[in-house]
Amino acid sequence: MNSTEIIEVEERYGAHNYHPLDVVIEKAAGVWVYDVNGKKYLDCLAAYSAVNQGHCHPRIIKALKDQADKVTLTSRAFRNDQLPFLYKELSELTGYEMILPMNSGAEAVETALKAARKWGYKVKGIPENAAEIITCENNFAGRTISIISFTTVDQYKDGFGPFTPGFKIIPYGDAGALEKAITKNTAAFLVEPIQGEGGVIVPPEGYLKKAYEICRKNNVLFIADEIQSGLGRSGKLFAFEYDNIRPDAVIIGKALSGGCYPVSAVLSSKEVLGVFNPGDHGSTFGGNPLGAAVARESLKVLIEENLVENSFRMGEYFREKLRGIKSKHVKEIRGKGLFIGVELKPEANGARRFCEALMGKGILCKETHENVIRFAPPLVIKKEEIDWAVKNVEEVLMME
Ligand SMILES: *Cc1c(COP(=O)(O)O)cnc(C)c1O
């Protein structure tokens, strides 16, 4: 079947909850993906940063296959021999005492929200059903009903009410607004250290540190959603490290499995995750041995191949090169590490047409929020590959 026929099958039988670029990928390796016609593309989305380690990393695939031959799922009714070591290795890597595994990012966010509420009631002493959680405008934290209850994107909510109460939304990047929004019933502040889906928005310098101190002072949990910004994407293991803070809880997902399996987790203290007792919360697949083995190897690859440092250096290089492009369409180039946003001026008529033109040149990008092109390739990218990409990006940004 050719790509047109395959796309027809997808459109005929699948729910249309996405608007993908019309490229049908059949295989991939490292930073490159190949469509059904054999055409090669540089992947500058990396599955929304789930494939930070590069596509089909041989070590991660080997871990996946080896574990698949042994045991894939036990459920948490029984123990398995992989999960304890994922806990231990994650704890040693990040310094967090306790871990709770889930599958998708949204589930891990839900888990963090439940932990924060329960901590609010059982530890902080908030009256029953009064806990408040503060979030920011322009956030993205997933698609469950509770999570979309605090989105500020109308489309994400349209038709899905009624919504979960207990959330307050404040402007992103404004520590004063946080201070004002906190009450004695505030359990937590949930924030992305860099907003990814919101358009690669880097908050003002010192914001996270100030927000963190305000949380400390008011006995409010500071929860960092590092599902996209974490695990090397920003040029640090976690984007919050730029502000020298230590969140009370960190949510990770996406690259935790190198794109080979859905694995997510909440990292926190015994004080916070210790509020869960047997039966309080769970997931059939969460913490399964296949996912745990894949996550263990994905973390090892990230560290042993120095991908965090490579993200930092290549990110600087990529941005510097992009800044050299003199296009009338570009409003701003921003980001940290290989988490890069190119914001176009409103007159440019949207980022989508540029993403389509880039696809023609063999570069896969996805617009975020109408006017931003995100460049977030796998962290294994090399200088020569960036040079090649920038040459093509320049041609595309020079079009009318
Ligand atoms: C992708 C993402 C999520 C949701 O993860 P899913 O695996 O898609 O459920 C949550 N928070 C952030 C910051 C994300 O980028």
CSV table of C-alpha atoms and ligand atoms in Angstrom, one decimal:
chain,number,residue,atom,x,y,z
A,1,MET,CA,0.0,0.0,0.0
A,2,ASN,CA,1.2,3.5,-0.7
A,3,SER,CA,1.0,6.3,1.8
A,4,THR,CA,-2.2,7.8,0.3
A,5,GLU,CA,-3.9,4.4,0.8
A,6,ILE,CA,-2.6,3.9,4.3
A,7,ILE,CA,-3.8,7.5,5.2
A,8,GLU,CA,-7.2,6.7,3.8
A,9,VAL,CA,-7.5,3.6,6.1
A,10,GLU,CA,-6.5,5.7,9.1
A,11,GLU,CA,-9.0,8.5,8.3
A,12,ARG,CA,-11.8,5.9,7.6
A,13,TYR,CA,-11.5,4.0,10.8
A,14,GLY,CA,-9.8,6.2,13.4
A,15,ALA,CA,-11.2,8.9,15.5
A,16,HIS,CA,-10.0,12.3,14.2
A,17,ASN,CA,-8.5,13.6,17.4
A,18,TYR,CA,-5.2,14.5,15.8
A,19,HIS,CA,-4.2,16.4,12.6
A,20,PRO,CA,-0.9,14.7,11.7
A,21,LEU,CA,1.4,15.7,8.9
A,22,ASP,CA,0.9,13.3,6.0
A,23,VAL,CA,4.1,11.4,6.5
A,24,VAL,CA,3.7,7.6,7.1
A,25,ILE,CA,6.7,6.4,9.0
A,26,GLU,CA,7.6,2.8,8.8
A,27,LYS,CA,11.0,2.7,10.5
A,28,ALA,CA,13.5,4.8,12.4
A,29,ALA,CA,17.0,4.9,13.9
A,30,GLY,CA,18.6,7.6,16.0
A,31,VAL,CA,17.6,11.0,14.8
A,32,TRP,CA,16.2,9.7,11.4
A,33,VAL,CA,12.9,8.3,10.5
A,34,TYR,CA,11.9,6.7,7.1
A,35,ASP,CA,8.5,6.8,5.4
A,36,VAL,CA,6.9,4.0,3.4
A,37,ASN,CA,8.5,5.4,0.2
A,38,GLY,CA,11.9,5.2,1.7
A,39,LYS,CA,12.3,8.9,2.1
A,40,LYS,CA,14.4,10.0,5.1
A,41,TYR,CA,13.6,12.7,7.5
A,42,LEU,CA,15.3,14.3,10.5
A,43,ASP,CA,13.0,14.0,13.4
A,44,CYS,CA,12.8,17.4,15.2
A,45,LEU,CA,9.9,16.5,17.4
A,46,ALA,CA,11.2,13.3,18.9
A,47,ALA,CA,7.7,12.2,19.8
A,48,TYR,CA,7.2,15.3,22.0
A,49,SER,CA,10.5,14.4,23.7
A,50,ALA,CA,9.7,10.8,24.4
A,51,VAL,CA,12.6,9.6,22.2
A,52,ASN,CA,15.3,11.7,23.7
A,53,GLN,CA,17.7,8.7,23.5
A,54,GLY,CA,17.1,8.4,19.7
A,55,HIS,CA,14.7,6.1,17.9
A,56,CYS,CA,15.1,2.4,18.5
A,57,HIS,CA,18.2,2.8,20.6
A,58,PRO,CA,19.9,-0.7,20.3
A,59,ARG,CA,20.5,-1.0,24.1
A,60,ILE,CA,16.9,-0.1,25.0
A,61,ILE,CA,15.5,-2.4,22.3
A,62,LYS,CA,17.7,-5.2,23.6
A,63,ALA,CA,16.4,-4.6,27.1
A,64,LEU,CA,12.8,-4.6,25.8
A,65,LYS,CA,13.3,-7.9,23.9
A,66,ASP,CA,15.2,-9.6,26.7
A,67,GLN,CA,12.6,-8.7,29.3
A,68,ALA,CA,9.7,-9.7,26.9
A,69,ASP,CA,11.1,-13.2,26.7
A,70,LYS,CA,11.1,-13.5,30.5
A,71,VAL,CA,7.9,-11.8,32.0
A,72,THR,CA,6.0,-8.8,30.9
A,73,LEU,CA,3.2,-8.2,33.4
A,74,THR,CA,2.6,-9.5,36.9
A,75,SER,CA,0.3,-6.7,38.1
A,76,ARG,CA,1.2,-5.2,41.5
A,77,ALA,CA,-0.7,-8.0,43.2
A,78,PHE,CA,2.6,-9.8,43.0
A,79,ARG,CA,6.2,-8.5,43.0
A,80,ASN,CA,8.6,-8.6,40.1
A,81,ASP,CA,12.4,-8.5,40.0
A,82,GLN,CA,12.7,-5.2,37.9
A,83,LEU,CA,10.6,-2.6,39.6
A,84,PRO,CA,12.6,-2.4,42.8
A,85,PHE,CA,15.8,-1.6,40.8
A,86,LEU,CA,14.0,1.0,38.8
A,87,TYR,CA,13.0,2.6,42.1
A,88,LYS,CA,16.6,2.4,43.5
A,89,GLU,CA,18.3,3.7,40.3
A,90,LEU,CA,15.8,6.6,39.9
A,91,SER,CA,16.3,7.5,43.5
A,92,GLU,CA,20.1,7.4,43.3
A,93,LEU,CA,20.0,9.4,40.1
A,94,THR,CA,17.6,12.1,41.3
A,95,GLY,CA,17.9,12.1,45.1
A,96,TYR,CA,14.2,11.6,45.7
A,97,GLU,CA,13.3,9.1,48.4
A,98,MET,CA,10.2,7.5,47.0
A,99,ILE,CA,8.7,6.8,43.6
A,100,LEU,CA,5.3,5.8,42.3
A,101,PRO,CA,5.2,4.3,38.8
A,102,MET,CA,2.4,4.8,36.2
A,103,ASN,CA,2.2,4.6,32.5
A,104,SER,CA,1.1,7.8,30.7
A,105,GLY,CA,2.1,11.2,31.7
A,106,ALA,CA,-1.4,12.2,32.4
A,107,GLU,CA,-1.7,9.3,34.9
A,108,ALA,CA,1.4,10.5,36.7
A,109,VAL,CA,0.0,14.0,36.9
A,110,GLU,CA,-3.3,12.6,38.3
A,111,THR,CA,-1.2,10.7,40.8
A,112,ALA,CA,0.7,13.8,41.9
A,113,LEU,CA,-2.6,15.7,42.3
A,114,LYS,CA,-4.1,12.9,44.4
A,115,ALA,CA,-0.9,12.7,46.5
A,116,ALA,CA,-1.0,16.5,47.0
A,117,ARG,CA,-4.6,16.5,48.1
A,118,LYS,CA,-4.2,13.6,50.5
A,119,TRP,CA,-1.0,15.2,51.9
A,120,GLY,CA,-3.0,18.4,52.3
A,121,TYR,CA,-5.7,16.6,54.4
A,122,LYS,CA,-3.5,14.2,56.3
A,123,VAL,CA,-0.3,16.1,56.9
A,124,LYS,CA,-1.1,19.8,56.4
A,125,GLY,CA,-4.5,19.6,58.1
A,126,ILE,CA,-6.7,21.2,55.4
A,127,PRO,CA,-10.4,20.7,56.1
A,128,GLU,CA,-12.1,17.9,54.2
A,129,ASN,CA,-12.8,18.6,50.5
A,130,ALA,CA,-11.3,22.1,50.7
A,131,ALA,CA,-7.9,21.5,49.2
A,132,GLU,CA,-6.8,23.9,46.4
A,133,ILE,CA,-4.2,23.3,43.8
A,134,ILE,CA,-2.7,26.3,41.9
A,135,THR,CA,-1.7,25.9,38.3
A,136,CYS,CA,-0.7,28.3,35.5
A,137,GLU,CA,-2.2,29.8,32.4
A,138,ASN,CA,-1.2,28.2,29.2
A,139,ASN,CA,-0.2,24.9,31.0
A,140,PHE,CA,-0.3,21.5,29.4
A,141,ALA,CA,-0.6,18.4,31.7
A,142,GLY,CA,-2.5,15.9,29.8
A,143,ARG,CA,-6.1,15.1,28.7
A,144,THR,CA,-8.0,13.6,31.6
A,145,ILE,CA,-11.1,15.3,32.8
A,146,SER,CA,-9.4,16.6,36.0
A,147,ILE,CA,-6.4,17.8,34.1
A,148,ILE,CA,-8.5,19.6,31.5
A,149,SER,CA,-10.4,21.2,34.3
A,150,PHE,CA,-7.4,23.6,34.7
A,151,THR,CA,-6.5,24.1,31.1
A,152,THR,CA,-6.8,27.6,29.6
A,153,VAL,CA,-7.1,26.3,26.1
A,154,ASP,CA,-10.9,26.5,25.3
A,155,GLN,CA,-10.7,23.6,22.7
A,156,TYR,CA,-9.4,21.2,25.3
A,157,LYS,CA,-12.5,21.8,27.4
A,158,ASP,CA,-15.2,22.3,24.8
A,159,GLY,CA,-17.9,19.7,25.3
A,160,PHE,CA,-16.2,17.8,28.2
A,161,GLY,CA,-17.8,19.4,31.3
A,162,PRO,CA,-18.7,19.3,34.1
A,163,PHE,CA,-15.2,19.8,35.4
A,164,THR,CA,-13.3,18.9,38.6
A,165,PRO,CA,-13.3,21.7,41.1
A,166,GLY,CA,-10.4,22.7,43.4
A,167,PHE,CA,-8.0,24.4,40.9
A,168,LYS,CA,-7.0,28.0,40.7
A,169,ILE,CA,-5.2,29.3,37.6
A,170,ILE,CA,-2.7,32.2,37.8
A,171,PRO,CA,-0.5,33.8,35.1
A,172,TYR,CA,2.7,31.9,34.3
A,173,GLY,CA,5.9,33.6,35.3
A,174,ASP,CA,4.3,35.8,37.9
A,175,ALA,CA,5.5,34.9,41.5
A,176,GLY,CA,3.5,37.7,43.0
A,177,ALA,CA,0.3,36.2,41.6
A,178,LEU,CA,1.2,32.9,43.3
A,179,GLU,CA,1.7,34.6,46.6
A,180,LYS,CA,-1.7,36.3,46.3
A,181,ALA,CA,-3.5,33.1,45.3
A,182,ILE,CA,-2.2,31.0,48.2
A,183,THR,CA,-4.7,30.5,51.1
A,184,LYS,CA,-4.5,28.3,54.1
A,185,ASN,CA,-6.2,25.6,52.0
A,186,THR,CA,-3.6,25.5,49.3
A,187,ALA,CA,-2.0,22.1,49.0
A,188,ALA,CA,0.2,22.5,46.0
A,189,PHE,CA,1.5,24.5,43.1
A,190,LEU,CA,1.8,22.5,39.9
A,191,VAL,CA,4.1,24.1,37.3
A,192,GLU,CA,6.1,23.2,34.1
A,193,PRO,CA,9.6,24.7,34.5
A,194,ILE,CA,9.4,25.3,30.7
A,195,GLN,CA,6.0,25.2,29.1
A,196,GLY,CA,6.3,22.8,26.2
A,197,GLU,CA,2.9,22.5,24.5
A,198,GLY,CA,2.3,26.1,25.4
A,199,GLY,CA,5.0,27.1,22.9
A,200,VAL,CA,8.3,26.4,24.6
A,201,ILE,CA,7.8,29.3,27.0
A,202,VAL,CA,10.8,29.9,29.3
A,203,PRO,CA,9.7,31.9,32.3
A,204,PRO,CA,11.5,35.0,33.5
A,205,GLU,CA,14.9,34.4,35.2
A,206,GLY,CA,14.5,33.7,38.9
A,207,TYR,CA,10.7,32.9,38.7
A,208,LEU,CA,10.9,29.3,39.7
A,209,LYS,CA,13.2,30.1,42.6
A,210,LYS,CA,10.8,32.8,43.9
A,211,ALA,CA,7.8,30.6,43.4
A,212,TYR,CA,9.6,27.8,45.2
A,213,GLU,CA,10.4,30.1,48.2
A,214,ILE,CA,6.8,31.2,48.4
A,215,CYS,CA,5.7,27.6,48.5
A,216,ARG,CA,8.3,26.8,51.3
A,217,LYS,CA,7.1,29.8,53.4
A,218,ASN,CA,3.4,28.8,53.1
A,219,ASN,CA,3.8,25.0,53.5
A,220,VAL,CA,2.6,24.4,49.9
A,221,LEU,CA,4.0,21.6,47.8
A,222,PHE,CA,6.0,22.7,44.7
A,223,ILE,CA,5.3,20.1,42.0
A,224,ALA,CA,7.3,20.3,38.8
A,225,ASP,CA,5.8,18.7,35.7
A,226,GLU,CA,9.0,17.6,34.0
A,227,ILE,CA,7.3,15.2,31.6
A,228,GLN,CA,8.5,17.1,28.6
A,229,SER,CA,11.3,19.4,30.0
A,230,GLY,CA,12.9,16.6,32.0
A,231,LEU,CA,15.4,13.9,31.4
A,232,GLY,CA,17.9,16.0,29.5
A,233,ARG,CA,15.6,17.9,27.1
A,234,SER,CA,16.5,21.3,28.6
A,235,GLY,CA,20.3,20.7,28.8
A,236,LYS,CA,20.0,19.7,32.5
A,237,LEU,CA,18.6,16.4,33.8
A,238,PHE,CA,15.7,18.6,35.1
A,239,ALA,CA,14.9,22.1,33.9
A,240,PHE,CA,14.3,23.2,37.5
A,241,GLU,CA,18.1,22.8,38.1
A,242,TYR,CA,18.7,26.1,36.3
A,243,ASP,CA,17.1,27.7,39.4
A,244,ASN,CA,18.9,25.6,42.0
A,245,ILE,CA,15.7,24.4,43.6
A,246,ARG,CA,14.5,21.1,44.8
A,247,PRO,CA,10.7,20.6,44.1
A,248,ASP,CA,8.8,18.6,46.6
A,249,ALA,CA,7.6,16.3,43.8
A,250,VAL,CA,8.7,15.8,40.2
A,251,ILE,CA,6.6,14.2,37.5
A,252,ILE,CA,8.3,12.4,34.7
A,253,GLY,CA,7.2,10.3,31.7
A,254,LYS,CA,7.9,10.5,28.0
A,255,ALA,CA,11.7,9.9,27.7
A,256,LEU,CA,11.7,7.7,30.9
A,257,SER,CA,11.3,4.8,28.4
A,258,GLY,CA,13.2,6.2,25.5
A,259,GLY,CA,9.9,6.1,23.5
A,260,CYS,CA,9.8,2.3,23.7
A,261,TYR,CA,7.0,1.8,26.1
A,262,PRO,CA,4.7,4.1,28.2
A,263,VAL,CA,6.3,4.6,31.6
A,264,SER,CA,5.8,7.5,33.9
A,265,ALA,CA,6.4,8.2,37.6
A,266,VAL,CA,6.1,10.6,40.5
A,267,LEU,CA,9.3,11.2,42.5
A,268,SER,CA,8.9,12.7,45.9
A,269,SER,CA,9.5,12.3,49.6
A,270,LYS,CA,8.2,9.7,52.1
A,271,GLU,CA,6.2,12.5,53.6
A,272,VAL,CA,4.3,13.0,50.4
A,273,LEU,CA,4.1,9.6,48.7
A,274,GLY,CA,3.9,8.0,52.1
A,275,VAL,CA,0.2,9.1,52.2
A,276,PHE,CA,-0.7,6.3,49.9
A,277,ASN,CA,-1.8,3.1,51.7
A,278,PRO,CA,-2.4,-0.3,50.0
A,279,GLY,CA,-5.6,0.1,47.9
A,280,ASP,CA,-5.6,3.9,47.8
A,281,HIS,CA,-4.4,4.1,44.2
A,282,GLY,CA,-3.0,1.9,41.5
A,283,SER,CA,-2.8,0.8,37.9
A,284,THR,CA,-2.8,-2.7,36.3
A,285,PHE,CA,0.2,-1.9,34.1
A,286,GLY,CA,2.0,0.6,36.3
A,287,GLY,CA,5.4,-0.7,37.4
A,288,ASN,CA,5.2,-3.7,35.2
A,289,PRO,CA,8.5,-5.5,34.6
A,290,LEU,CA,8.7,-4.8,30.9
A,291,GLY,CA,8.3,-1.1,31.4
A,292,ALA,CA,10.7,-1.1,34.4
A,293,ALA,CA,13.4,-2.9,32.5
A,294,VAL,CA,13.0,-0.5,29.5
A,295,ALA,CA,13.1,2.5,31.8
A,296,ARG,CA,16.2,1.3,33.7
A,297,GLU,CA,18.1,0.9,30.4
A,298,SER,CA,16.7,4.3,29.1
A,299,LEU,CA,18.1,6.1,32.1
A,300,LYS,CA,21.5,4.3,31.8
A,301,VAL,CA,21.7,5.3,28.2
A,302,LEU,CA,20.9,8.9,29.0
A,303,ILE,CA,23.7,9.1,31.6
A,304,GLU,CA,26.3,6.8,30.0
A,305,GLU,CA,26.1,8.5,26.6
A,306,ASN,CA,26.2,12.0,28.2
A,307,LEU,CA,23.0,13.0,26.5
A,308,VAL,CA,22.2,15.7,29.0
A,309,GLU,CA,25.5,17.5,28.3
A,310,ASN,CA,25.1,16.9,24.5
A,311,SER,CA,21.6,18.5,24.8
A,312,PHE,CA,23.1,21.6,26.5
A,313,ARG,CA,25.9,22.0,24.0
A,314,MET,CA,24.0,21.2,20.8
A,315,GLY,CA,21.1,23.3,22.0
A,316,GLU,CA,23.3,26.4,22.3
A,317,TYR,CA,24.8,25.6,18.9
A,318,PHE,CA,21.4,25.1,17.2
A,319,ARG,CA,20.0,28.4,18.6
A,320,GLU,CA,23.0,30.4,17.7
A,321,LYS,CA,22.8,29.0,14.1
A,322,LEU,CA,19.0,29.7,14.0
A,323,ARG,CA,19.6,33.3,15.1
A,324,GLY,CA,21.9,33.7,12.1
A,325,ILE,CA,18.8,33.3,9.8
A,326,LYS,CA,17.6,36.7,8.7
A,327,SER,CA,13.9,35.9,8.1
A,328,LYS,CA,11.1,38.5,8.2
A,329,HIS,CA,8.8,35.9,9.7
A,330,VAL,CA,10.7,35.3,12.9
A,331,LYS,CA,9.7,37.1,16.1
A,332,GLU,CA,11.8,35.2,18.7
A,333,ILE,CA,14.0,32.2,19.1
A,334,ARG,CA,14.1,30.8,22.6
A,335,GLY,CA,14.7,27.7,24.7
A,336,LYS,CA,17.1,25.8,26.8
A,337,GLY,CA,19.2,22.8,25.6
A,338,LEU,CA,17.5,21.1,22.7
A,339,PHE,CA,14.1,22.5,23.7
A,340,ILE,CA,13.8,25.2,21.1
A,341,GLY,CA,10.9,27.4,20.0
A,342,VAL,CA,10.9,29.6,16.9
A,343,GLU,CA,8.0,32.0,17.3
A,344,LEU,CA,6.8,33.5,14.1
A,345,LYS,CA,5.1,36.9,13.7
A,346,PRO,CA,1.3,36.8,13.3
A,347,GLU,CA,1.7,38.1,9.7
A,348,ALA,CA,3.5,34.9,8.9
A,349,ASN,CA,0.1,33.1,8.7
A,350,GLY,CA,0.8,30.3,11.1
A,351,ALA,CA,3.6,27.8,11.7
A,352,ARG,CA,1.8,24.9,10.0
A,353,ARG,CA,2.7,25.9,6.4
A,354,PHE,CA,6.3,26.1,7.4
A,355,CYS,CA,6.2,22.7,9.0
A,356,GLU,CA,4.7,21.3,5.8
A,357,ALA,CA,7.5,23.0,3.8
A,358,LEU,CA,10.1,21.6,6.2
A,359,MET,CA,8.6,18.1,5.7
A,360,GLY,CA,9.2,18.5,2.0
A,361,LYS,CA,12.9,19.2,2.7
A,362,GLY,CA,13.1,16.1,5.0
A,363,ILE,CA,12.7,17.7,8.4
A,364,LEU,CA,9.8,16.8,10.7
A,365,CYS,CA,8.5,19.5,13.0
A,366,LYS,CA,5.2,20.2,14.6
A,367,GLU,CA,3.7,23.6,15.2
A,368,THR,CA,2.7,24.3,18.7
A,369,HIS,CA,0.1,27.0,19.5
A,370,GLU,CA,-0.3,28.3,15.9
A,371,ASN,CA,2.8,30.5,15.6
A,372,VAL,CA,5.6,28.4,17.1
A,373,ILE,CA,7.8,25.9,15.4
A,374,ARG,CA,9.3,23.6,18.0
A,375,PHE,CA,12.8,22.1,17.4
A,376,ALA,CA,13.3,19.2,19.8
A,377,PRO,CA,15.3,16.5,18.1
A,378,PRO,CA,16.6,13.4,19.9
A,379,LEU,CA,19.4,14.4,22.2
A,380,VAL,CA,21.9,12.2,20.2
A,381,ILE,CA,21.9,14.8,17.4
A,382,LYS,CA,25.3,15.8,16.0
A,383,LYS,CA,26.7,19.1,14.8
A,384,GLU,CA,26.7,18.1,11.2
A,385,GLU,CA,23.1,17.1,11.4
A,386,ILE,CA,22.2,20.5,12.9
A,387,ASP,CA,24.2,22.2,10.1
A,388,TRP,CA,22.2,20.3,7.5
A,389,ALA,CA,18.9,21.1,9.3
A,390,VAL,CA,19.6,24.8,9.6
A,391,LYS,CA,20.5,25.2,5.9
A,392,ASN,CA,17.1,23.7,5.1
A,393,VAL,CA,15.3,25.7,7.8
A,394,GLU,CA,16.8,28.9,6.4
A,395,GLU,CA,15.4,28.1,2.9
A,396,VAL,CA,12.0,27.5,4.4
A,397,LEU,CA,11.9,30.6,6.6
A,398,MET,CA,13.0,32.7,3.6
A,399,MET,CA,9.8,31.8,1.6
A,400,GLU,CA,7.1,34.4,1.4
B,1,LIG,C1,3.0,15.2,27.3
B,1,LIG,C2,2.8,15.9,28.6
B,1,LIG,C3,2.0,15.4,29.6
B,1,LIG,C4,1.0,14.2,29.4
B,1,LIG,O1,1.7,13.1,29.0
B,1,LIG,P1,0.9,11.9,28.3
B,1,LIG,O2,1.8,10.8,28.3
B,1,LIG,O3,0.6,12.4,26.9
B,1,LIG,O4,-0.3,11.6,29.0
B,1,LIG,C5,1.9,16.1,30.8
B,1,LIG,N1,2.7,17.2,31.1
B,1,LIG,C6,3.5,17.7,30.1
B,1,LIG,C7,4.3,18.9,30.5
B,1,LIG,C8,3.6,17.1,28.9
B,1,LIG,O5,4.4,17.6,28.0
